[in-house]
Amino acid sequence: MQQQHRQPELVEGNLPVFVFPTELVFYADEQTSHKQVLTLYNPYEFALKFKVLCTAPNKYTVVDATGAVKPQCCVDIVIRHRDVRACHYGVYDKFRLQVSEQSQRKALGRKEVTATLRPSASQEPPSPRPQDEERRIREQFAESEFFEQTSFQTESRPVAGGPSLLTVLLGLVCMAALMLPTLGEQESTVPVYLHLSVNKKLVAAYVLGLLTMVILRT
């Protein structure tokens, strides 16, 4: 009699979570460092859903603070520092990535990532001994509270509103000006006072080109 292979029951909180990097360092004088990427790996045979929590959610913007990872795939989570001030230099914050099965609510595993803001990469503080640094961070977060996803500022792209009515009307006027006869044309049924000089038509064409660029960017 053939035995059915069933997935072993996973114990809450014991599932290893694979995240890289395990520390985020932001530098105040480097704009490019204000955006960091956490990569969450799923080496398992089943899909995982994840949630990102933080001890200081008001200081960061998290793109996709919740989501899912397919089996044997990975997902990038973008984190931006949005409160770069001197009063935050050297302060350690913590992110917690919590994972669970798609059909379950209980957390199967979690991984914590530290984040800190420093004034400059060229002014790195002297490296303390690993055990001293670990003890200091552990003491700092002994009574920390991790806030739920609702406290995060989820990044979203601005919704394009399209060109304004004034822009459209100005574009129509320029097009009409280009369609009018040029000054000096004899065979035309359009009144002479509507004939435009070459310079005026060049101005209309230039303005129309600028309006076209504005419309394409909206």
JSON list of N, CA, C and O in Angstrom, two decimals, residues 145-171:
[
{"chain": "A", "resi": 145, "resn": "GLU", "atom": "N", "xyz": [9.21, 47.81, 20.85]},
{"chain": "A", "resi": 145, "resn": "GLU", "atom": "CA", "xyz": [7.92, 47.38, 20.32]},
{"chain": "A", "resi": 145, "resn": "GLU", "atom": "C", "xyz": [7.97, 47.46, 18.80]},
{"chain": "A", "resi": 145, "resn": "GLU", "atom": "O", "xyz": [8.38, 48.48, 18.23]},
{"chain": "A", "resi": 146, "resn": "PHE", "atom": "N", "xyz": [7.56, 46.39, 18.15]},
{"chain": "A", "resi": 146, "resn": "PHE", "atom": "CA", "xyz": [7.51, 46.36, 16.69]},
{"chain": "A", "resi": 146, "resn": "PHE", "atom": "C", "xyz": [6.10, 46.74, 16.25]},
{"chain": "A", "resi": 146, "resn": "PHE", "atom": "O", "xyz": [5.12, 46.14, 16.69]},
{"chain": "A", "resi": 147, "resn": "PHE", "atom": "N", "xyz": [6.02, 47.73, 15.38]},
{"chain": "A", "resi": 147, "resn": "PHE", "atom": "CA", "xyz": [4.72, 48.23, 14.95]},
{"chain": "A", "resi": 147, "resn": "PHE", "atom": "C", "xyz": [4.23, 47.48, 13.72]},
{"chain": "A", "resi": 147, "resn": "PHE", "atom": "O", "xyz": [5.02, 47.07, 12.86]},
{"chain": "A", "resi": 148, "resn": "GLU", "atom": "N", "xyz": [2.93, 47.35, 13.62]},
{"chain": "A", "resi": 148, "resn": "GLU", "atom": "CA", "xyz": [2.32, 46.62, 12.51]},
{"chain": "A", "resi": 148, "resn": "GLU", "atom": "C", "xyz": [2.45, 47.39, 11.21]},
{"chain": "A", "resi": 148, "resn": "GLU", "atom": "O", "xyz": [2.83, 48.57, 11.17]},
{"chain": "A", "resi": 149, "resn": "GLN", "atom": "N", "xyz": [2.05, 46.74, 10.16]},
{"chain": "A", "resi": 149, "resn": "GLN", "atom": "CA", "xyz": [2.15, 47.29, 8.82]},
{"chain": "A", "resi": 149, "resn": "GLN", "atom": "C", "xyz": [1.38, 48.60, 8.68]},
{"chain": "A", "resi": 149, "resn": "GLN", "atom": "O", "xyz": [1.78, 49.48, 7.93]},
{"chain": "A", "resi": 150, "resn": "THR", "atom": "N", "xyz": [0.29, 48.77, 9.41]},
{"chain": "A", "resi": 150, "resn": "THR", "atom": "CA", "xyz": [-0.52, 49.96, 9.26]},
{"chain": "A", "resi": 150, "resn": "THR", "atom": "C", "xyz": [0.23, 51.22, 9.63]},
{"chain": "A", "resi": 150, "resn": "THR", "atom": "O", "xyz": [-0.16, 52.31, 9.26]},
{"chain": "A", "resi": 151, "resn": "SER", "atom": "N", "xyz": [1.31, 51.09, 10.38]},
{"chain": "A", "resi": 151, "resn": "SER", "atom": "CA", "xyz": [2.09, 52.25, 10.78]},
{"chain": "A", "resi": 151, "resn": "SER", "atom": "C", "xyz": [3.07, 52.68, 9.71]},
{"chain": "A", "resi": 151, "resn": "SER", "atom": "O", "xyz": [3.69, 53.72, 9.82]},
{"chain": "A", "resi": 152, "resn": "PHE", "atom": "N", "xyz": [3.23, 51.87, 8.66]},
{"chain": "A", "resi": 152, "resn": "PHE", "atom": "CA", "xyz": [4.19, 52.18, 7.62]},
{"chain": "A", "resi": 152, "resn": "PHE", "atom": "C", "xyz": [3.60, 53.15, 6.62]},
{"chain": "A", "resi": 152, "resn": "PHE", "atom": "O", "xyz": [2.41, 53.17, 6.37]},
{"chain": "A", "resi": 153, "resn": "GLN", "atom": "N", "xyz": [4.49, 53.94, 6.04]},
{"chain": "A", "resi": 153, "resn": "GLN", "atom": "CA", "xyz": [4.12, 54.80, 4.92]},
{"chain": "A", "resi": 153, "resn": "GLN", "atom": "C", "xyz": [4.47, 54.04, 3.65]},
{"chain": "A", "resi": 153, "resn": "GLN", "atom": "O", "xyz": [5.62, 53.98, 3.24]},
{"chain": "A", "resi": 154, "resn": "THR", "atom": "N", "xyz": [3.49, 53.42, 3.04]},
{"chain": "A", "resi": 154, "resn": "THR", "atom": "CA", "xyz": [3.74, 52.61, 1.85]},
{"chain": "A", "resi": 154, "resn": "THR", "atom": "C", "xyz": [3.96, 53.51, 0.65]},
{"chain": "A", "resi": 154, "resn": "THR", "atom": "O", "xyz": [3.16, 54.39, 0.37]},
{"chain": "A", "resi": 155, "resn": "GLU", "atom": "N", "xyz": [5.07, 53.28, -0.01]},
{"chain": "A", "resi": 155, "resn": "GLU", "atom": "CA", "xyz": [5.42, 54.11, -1.15]},
{"chain": "A", "resi": 155, "resn": "GLU", "atom": "C", "xyz": [4.53, 53.76, -2.33]},
{"chain": "A", "resi": 155, "resn": "GLU", "atom": "O", "xyz": [4.29, 52.61, -2.65]},
{"chain": "A", "resi": 156, "resn": "SER", "atom": "N", "xyz": [4.06, 54.79, -3.03]},
{"chain": "A", "resi": 156, "resn": "SER", "atom": "CA", "xyz": [3.24, 54.57, -4.22]},
{"chain": "A", "resi": 156, "resn": "SER", "atom": "C", "xyz": [3.58, 55.64, -5.23]},
{"chain": "A", "resi": 156, "resn": "SER", "atom": "O", "xyz": [3.99, 56.75, -4.89]},
{"chain": "A", "resi": 157, "resn": "ARG", "atom": "N", "xyz": [3.39, 55.31, -6.48]},
{"chain": "A", "resi": 157, "resn": "ARG", "atom": "CA", "xyz": [3.67, 56.27, -7.53]},
{"chain": "A", "resi": 157, "resn": "ARG", "atom": "C", "xyz": [2.55, 57.30, -7.61]},
{"chain": "A", "resi": 157, "resn": "ARG", "atom": "O", "xyz": [1.38, 56.96, -7.47]},
{"chain": "A", "resi": 158, "resn": "PRO", "atom": "N", "xyz": [2.90, 58.58, -7.86]},
{"chain": "A", "resi": 158, "resn": "PRO", "atom": "CA", "xyz": [1.85, 59.59, -7.98]},
{"chain": "A", "resi": 158, "resn": "PRO", "atom": "C", "xyz": [0.99, 59.32, -9.19]},
{"chain": "A", "resi": 158, "resn": "PRO", "atom": "O", "xyz": [1.47, 58.91, -10.25]},
{"chain": "A", "resi": 159, "resn": "VAL", "atom": "N", "xyz": [-0.28, 59.55, -9.04]},
{"chain": "A", "resi": 159, "resn": "VAL", "atom": "CA", "xyz": [-1.22, 59.32, -10.14]},
{"chain": "A", "resi": 159, "resn": "VAL", "atom": "C", "xyz": [-1.16, 60.50, -11.09]},
{"chain": "A", "resi": 159, "resn": "VAL", "atom": "O", "xyz": [-1.29, 61.67, -10.69]},
{"chain": "A", "resi": 160, "resn": "ALA", "atom": "N", "xyz": [-0.94, 60.20, -12.35]},
{"chain": "A", "resi": 160, "resn": "ALA", "atom": "CA", "xyz": [-0.84, 61.26, -13.34]},
{"chain": "A", "resi": 160, "resn": "ALA", "atom": "C", "xyz": [-2.20, 61.89, -13.57]},
{"chain": "A", "resi": 160, "resn": "ALA", "atom": "O", "xyz": [-3.19, 61.21, -13.82]},
{"chain": "A", "resi": 161, "resn": "GLY", "atom": "N", "xyz": [-2.26, 63.23, -13.49]},
{"chain": "A", "resi": 161, "resn": "GLY", "atom": "CA", "xyz": [-3.55, 63.92, -13.65]},
{"chain": "A", "resi": 161, "resn": "GLY", "atom": "C", "xyz": [-3.82, 64.33, -15.07]},
{"chain": "A", "resi": 161, "resn": "GLY", "atom": "O", "xyz": [-4.90, 64.83, -15.38]},
{"chain": "A", "resi": 162, "resn": "GLY", "atom": "N", "xyz": [-2.84, 64.18, -15.98]},
{"chain": "A", "resi": 162, "resn": "GLY", "atom": "CA", "xyz": [-3.03, 64.58, -17.35]},
{"chain": "A", "resi": 162, "resn": "GLY", "atom": "C", "xyz": [-2.80, 66.08, -17.53]},
{"chain": "A", "resi": 162, "resn": "GLY", "atom": "O", "xyz": [-2.65, 66.83, -16.57]},
{"chain": "A", "resi": 163, "resn": "PRO", "atom": "N", "xyz": [-2.75, 66.56, -18.79]},
{"chain": "A", "resi": 163, "resn": "PRO", "atom": "CA", "xyz": [-2.50, 67.99, -19.05]},
{"chain": "A", "resi": 163, "resn": "PRO", "atom": "C", "xyz": [-3.66, 68.84, -18.59]},
{"chain": "A", "resi": 163, "resn": "PRO", "atom": "O", "xyz": [-4.81, 68.42, -18.62]},
{"chain": "A", "resi": 164, "resn": "SER", "atom": "N", "xyz": [-3.36, 70.07, -18.19]},
{"chain": "A", "resi": 164, "resn": "SER", "atom": "CA", "xyz": [-4.41, 70.98, -17.75]},
{"chain": "A", "resi": 164, "resn": "SER", "atom": "C", "xyz": [-5.18, 71.51, -18.95]},
{"chain": "A", "resi": 164, "resn": "SER", "atom": "O", "xyz": [-4.73, 71.44, -20.10]},
{"chain": "A", "resi": 165, "resn": "LEU", "atom": "N", "xyz": [-6.35, 72.09, -18.68]},
{"chain": "A", "resi": 165, "resn": "LEU", "atom": "CA", "xyz": [-7.19, 72.63, -19.74]},
{"chain": "A", "resi": 165, "resn": "LEU", "atom": "C", "xyz": [-6.48, 73.78, -20.45]},
{"chain": "A", "resi": 165, "resn": "LEU", "atom": "O", "xyz": [-6.57, 73.92, -21.68]},
{"chain": "A", "resi": 166, "resn": "LEU", "atom": "N", "xyz": [-5.77, 74.62, -19.69]},
{"chain": "A", "resi": 166, "resn": "LEU", "atom": "CA", "xyz": [-5.04, 75.74, -20.28]},
{"chain": "A", "resi": 166, "resn": "LEU", "atom": "C", "xyz": [-3.98, 75.26, -21.26]},
{"chain": "A", "resi": 166, "resn": "LEU", "atom": "O", "xyz": [-3.80, 75.83, -22.34]},
{"chain": "A", "resi": 167, "resn": "THR", "atom": "N", "xyz": [-3.28, 74.17, -20.89]},
{"chain": "A", "resi": 167, "resn": "THR", "atom": "CA", "xyz": [-2.26, 73.63, -21.78]},
{"chain": "A", "resi": 167, "resn": "THR", "atom": "C", "xyz": [-2.86, 73.13, -23.08]},
{"chain": "A", "resi": 167, "resn": "THR", "atom": "O", "xyz": [-2.32, 73.37, -24.18]},
{"chain": "A", "resi": 168, "resn": "VAL", "atom": "N", "xyz": [-4.00, 72.46, -22.99]},
{"chain": "A", "resi": 168, "resn": "VAL", "atom": "CA", "xyz": [-4.66, 71.95, -24.20]},
{"chain": "A", "resi": 168, "resn": "VAL", "atom": "C", "xyz": [-5.13, 73.09, -25.09]},
{"chain": "A", "resi": 168, "resn": "VAL", "atom": "O", "xyz": [-4.94, 73.07, -26.32]},
{"chain": "A", "resi": 169, "resn": "LEU", "atom": "N", "xyz": [-5.73, 74.12, -24.48]},
{"chain": "A", "resi": 169, "resn": "LEU", "atom": "CA", "xyz": [-6.23, 75.26, -25.27]},
{"chain": "A", "resi": 169, "resn": "LEU", "atom": "C", "xyz": [-5.08, 75.99, -25.95]},
{"chain": "A", "resi": 169, "resn": "LEU", "atom": "O", "xyz": [-5.19, 76.38, -27.12]},
{"chain": "A", "resi": 170, "resn": "LEU", "atom": "N", "xyz": [-3.97, 76.18, -25.22]},
{"chain": "A", "resi": 170, "resn": "LEU", "atom": "CA", "xyz": [-2.82, 76.86, -25.81]},
{"chain": "A", "resi": 170, "resn": "LEU", "atom": "C", "xyz": [-2.24, 76.05, -26.96]},
{"chain": "A", "resi": 170, "resn": "LEU", "atom": "O", "xyz": [-1.83, 76.60, -27.99]},
{"chain": "A", "resi": 171, "resn": "GLY", "atom": "N", "xyz": [-2.24, 74.71, -26.81]},
{"chain": "A", "resi": 171, "resn": "GLY", "atom": "CA", "xyz": [-1.77, 73.86, -27.89]},
{"chain": "A", "resi": 171, "resn": "GLY", "atom": "C", "xyz": [-2.65, 73.96, -29.13]},
{"chain": "A", "resi": 171, "resn": "GLY", "atom": "O", "xyz": [-2.15, 74.01, -30.26]}
]
